[in-house]
Structure formats: structure tokens, C-alpha cells
PDB file of C-alpha atoms in Angstrom:
ATOM      1  CA  MET M 159     112.624  80.614  99.153  1.00 62.00           C
ATOM      2  CA  VAL M 160     112.651  82.542 102.199  1.00 68.00           C
ATOM      3  CA  LYS M 161     109.606  84.757 103.751  1.00 76.00           C
ATOM      4  CA  VAL M 162     111.059  88.223 104.153  1.00 79.00           C
ATOM      5  CA  SER M 163     108.976  90.673 106.113  1.00 85.00           C
ATOM      6  CA  THR M 164     109.172  95.130 105.864  1.00 88.00           C
ATOM      7  CA  ARG M 165     109.269  97.958 108.610  1.00 90.00           C
ATOM      8  CA  THR M 166     109.569 100.948 108.214  1.00 95.00           C
ATOM      9  CA  VAL M 167     112.297 103.031 109.320  1.00 95.00           C
ATOM     10  CA  GLN M 168     113.048 106.494 110.641  1.00 97.00           C
ATOM     11  CA  PHE M 169     117.036 108.208 111.435  1.00 97.00           C
ATOM     12  CA  MET M 170     119.126 111.476 110.470  1.00 97.00           C
ATOM     13  CA  GLY M 171     121.018 112.274 107.926  1.00 96.00           C
ATOM     14  CA  ALA M 172     122.581 115.361 106.653  1.00 95.00           C
ATOM     15  CA  GLY M 173     120.206 117.400 109.020  1.00 95.00           C
ATOM     16  CA  GLU M 174     116.884 116.007 107.385  1.00 96.00           C
ATOM     17  CA  SER M 175     114.491 112.742 108.916  1.00 97.00           C
ATOM     18  CA  ILE M 176     115.331 109.803 106.479  1.00 97.00           C
ATOM     19  CA  VAL M 177     112.258 107.281 105.907  1.00 97.00           C
ATOM     20  CA  GLY M 178     113.173 103.868 104.645  1.00 95.00           C
ATOM     21  CA  ARG M 179     112.547 100.378 105.248  1.00 93.00           C
ATOM     22  CA  ILE M 180     113.941  97.592 106.056  1.00 91.00           C
ATOM     23  CA  ILE M 181     113.098  94.114 104.000  1.00 88.00           C
ATOM     24  CA  ALA M 182     114.452  90.993 105.906  1.00 85.00           C
ATOM     25  CA  ALA M 183     114.934  87.696 105.282  1.00 75.00           C
ATOM     26  CA  SER M 184     114.679  86.991 109.036  1.00 75.00           C
ATOM     27  CA  PRO M 185     113.826  88.522 113.018  1.00 71.00           C
ATOM     28  CA  GLY M 186     115.740  91.470 113.585  1.00 69.00           C
ATOM     29  CA  GLU M 187     118.357  90.878 110.602  1.00 70.00           C
ATOM     30  CA  THR M 188     120.507  93.425 109.828  1.00 73.00           C
ATOM     31  CA  PRO M 189     120.265  94.599 106.921  1.00 74.00           C
ATOM     32  CA  THR M 190     123.508  93.610 104.531  1.00 80.00           C
ATOM     33  CA  LEU M 191     122.300  95.272 101.172  1.00 88.00           C
ATOM     34  CA  LEU M 192     121.669  99.417 101.196  1.00 91.00           C
ATOM     35  CA  ILE M 193     119.891  99.796  97.705  1.00 88.00           C
ATOM     36  CA  LEU M 194     119.578 104.071  96.523  1.00 89.00           C
ATOM     37  CA  HIS M 195     116.997 105.442  94.615  1.00 84.00           C
ATOM     38  CA  GLY M 196     117.906 107.118  91.304  1.00 80.00           C
ATOM     39  CA  ALA M 197     117.362 110.586  91.258  1.00 78.00           C
ATOM     40  CA  GLY M 198     114.928 113.101  90.207  1.00 76.00           C
ATOM     41  CA  LYS M 199     111.219 112.475  91.119  1.00 77.00           C
ATOM     42  CA  SER M 200     112.017 108.535  92.214  1.00 83.00           C
ATOM     43  CA  SER M 201     111.572 107.178  95.455  1.00 85.00           C
ATOM     44  CA  LYS M 202     111.854 103.881  97.930  1.00 87.00           C
ATOM     45  CA  GLU M 203     108.842 102.927  96.516  1.00 85.00           C
ATOM     46  CA  ARG M 204     110.966 102.647  92.649  1.00 83.00           C
ATOM     47  CA  ALA M 205     113.727 100.224  94.299  1.00 82.00           C
ATOM     48  CA  LEU M 206     111.407  98.230  96.980  1.00 83.00           C
ATOM     49  CA  PRO M 207     110.101  95.914  93.587  1.00 84.00           C
ATOM     50  CA  LEU M 208     113.422  95.070  92.831  1.00 82.00           C
ATOM     51  CA  ALA M 209     115.145  94.576  97.051  1.00 83.00           C
ATOM     52  CA  ALA M 210     112.769  92.314  97.884  1.00 83.00           C
ATOM     53  CA  PRO M 211     113.345  89.410  95.536  1.00 86.00           C
ATOM     54  CA  LEU M 212     117.136  89.891  96.094  1.00 84.00           C
ATOM     55  CA  CYS M 213     116.542  89.403  99.986  1.00 85.00           C
ATOM     56  CA  GLN M 214     113.805  86.476  99.477  1.00 83.00           C
ATOM     57  CA  ARG M 215     116.068  84.916  97.001  1.00 85.00           C
ATOM     58  CA  TYR M 216     118.996  85.184  98.832  1.00 84.00           C
ATOM     59  CA  GLY M 217     118.226  85.149 102.233  1.00 83.00           C
ATOM     60  CA  ILE M 218     119.902  88.654 103.582  1.00 86.00           C
ATOM     61  CA  GLY M 219     118.473  92.055 104.900  1.00 88.00           C
ATOM     62  CA  SER M 220     117.927  95.638 102.927  1.00 91.00           C
ATOM     63  CA  LEU M 221     117.768  99.288 103.413  1.00 92.00           C
ATOM     64  CA  VAL M 222     115.858 101.084 101.199  1.00 93.00           C
ATOM     65  CA  PHE M 223     115.086 104.776 101.990  1.00 95.00           C
ATOM     66  CA  ASP M 224     113.969 108.608 100.488  1.00 94.00           C
ATOM     67  CA  PHE M 225     116.611 111.064  99.503  1.00 94.00           C
ATOM     68  CA  PRO M 226     116.490 113.924 101.645  1.00 95.00           C
ATOM     69  CA  GLY M 227     113.031 115.593  99.224  1.00 91.00           C
ATOM     70  CA  HIS M 228     111.555 112.435  98.083  1.00 91.00           C
ATOM     71  CA  GLY M 229     109.525 110.200  98.926  1.00 91.00           C
ATOM     72  CA  GLU M 230     108.329 110.213 102.910  1.00 94.00           C
ATOM     73  CA  SER M 231     111.511 112.456 103.694  1.00 95.00           C
ATOM     74  CA  SER M 232     112.078 116.047 104.670  1.00 95.00           C
ATOM     75  CA  GLY M 233     113.690 118.191 102.488  1.00 93.00           C
ATOM     76  CA  GLN M 234     113.210 119.928  99.218  1.00 90.00           C
ATOM     77  CA  LEU M 235     114.644 118.615  96.341  1.00 86.00           C
ATOM     78  CA  SER M 236     115.886 121.411  94.605  1.00 85.00           C
ATOM     79  CA  GLY M 237     118.923 120.937  97.612  1.00 80.00           C
ATOM     80  CA  SER M 238     119.475 117.816  96.951  1.00 85.00           C
ATOM     81  CA  SER M 239     123.419 117.316  95.365  1.00 90.00           C
ATOM     82  CA  ILE M 240     125.621 114.611  95.477  1.00 91.00           C
ATOM     83  CA  ASN M 241     127.394 115.283  98.158  1.00 94.00           C
ATOM     84  CA  GLN M 242     124.173 115.218 100.541  1.00 94.00           C
ATOM     85  CA  ARG M 243     123.692 111.967  98.774  1.00 93.00           C
ATOM     86  CA  LEU M 244     126.630 110.705 100.054  1.00 95.00           C
ATOM     87  CA  ASP M 245     126.173 112.097 103.506  1.00 96.00           C
ATOM     88  CA  VAL M 246     122.665 110.880 103.439  1.00 96.00           C
ATOM     89  CA  ALA M 247     124.009 106.868 102.106  1.00 95.00           C
ATOM     90  CA  ARG M 248     126.438 106.790 104.747  1.00 96.00           C
ATOM     91  CA  ALA M 249     124.068 107.647 107.340  1.00 97.00           C
ATOM     92  CA  ALA M 250     122.499 104.471 106.691  1.00 95.00           C
ATOM     93  CA  CYS M 251     125.067 102.384 106.644  1.00 93.00           C
ATOM     94  CA  GLN M 252     125.845 103.270 110.266  1.00 92.00           C
ATOM     95  CA  PHE M 253     121.341 103.044 111.395  1.00 86.00           C
TER      96      PHE M 253
END
């Protein structure tokens, strides 16, 4: 199995500061898997235990992040919408 490393990243999405973690199987690796957490009180912290073993097993990188109003990202949960989540997911893909 490949040993993975994580690093915290920050980018802008839907006008909010989005905080995430890149899980990498090798230094400087570009993530190939984007993991989106659920709605409600969910966050990247709940998705990390799923992402890390996948990255380790298959030797791939992943980006896991908090949507606005969740975890460490800015914004209000009450302002969350499907369109906002889509905008943030697109920003994550471009990051």
C-alpha cells in the first residue's frame, strides 16, 4: 500500500473562502478524485476517513473540502443551495 500525505488548502468558490485537504499518494500530485460531503451538519472531516483509504489503495490523489457554511469554510449554512454547491464543486475542479 502507498503511504499518503495530507495538506490543507484554501480557494474561493461562490464568493466564499473554501477550506479543504488534498490527500496525495506522492508529493505535488494533482488530485484525481473529488469527494463532496453531504448536506446538513456534514463536513470534510466525515469524508476524510473514506478518501484516505481509497487514495492509499489505488495510489491516487483526492481533494476533500467543506462547502460554504460547513466546517472551516466561510458562509452560512442557511444560504446553502444546490446551485451554490455546484459553483463550489466547479471551483474545486479548477483549483
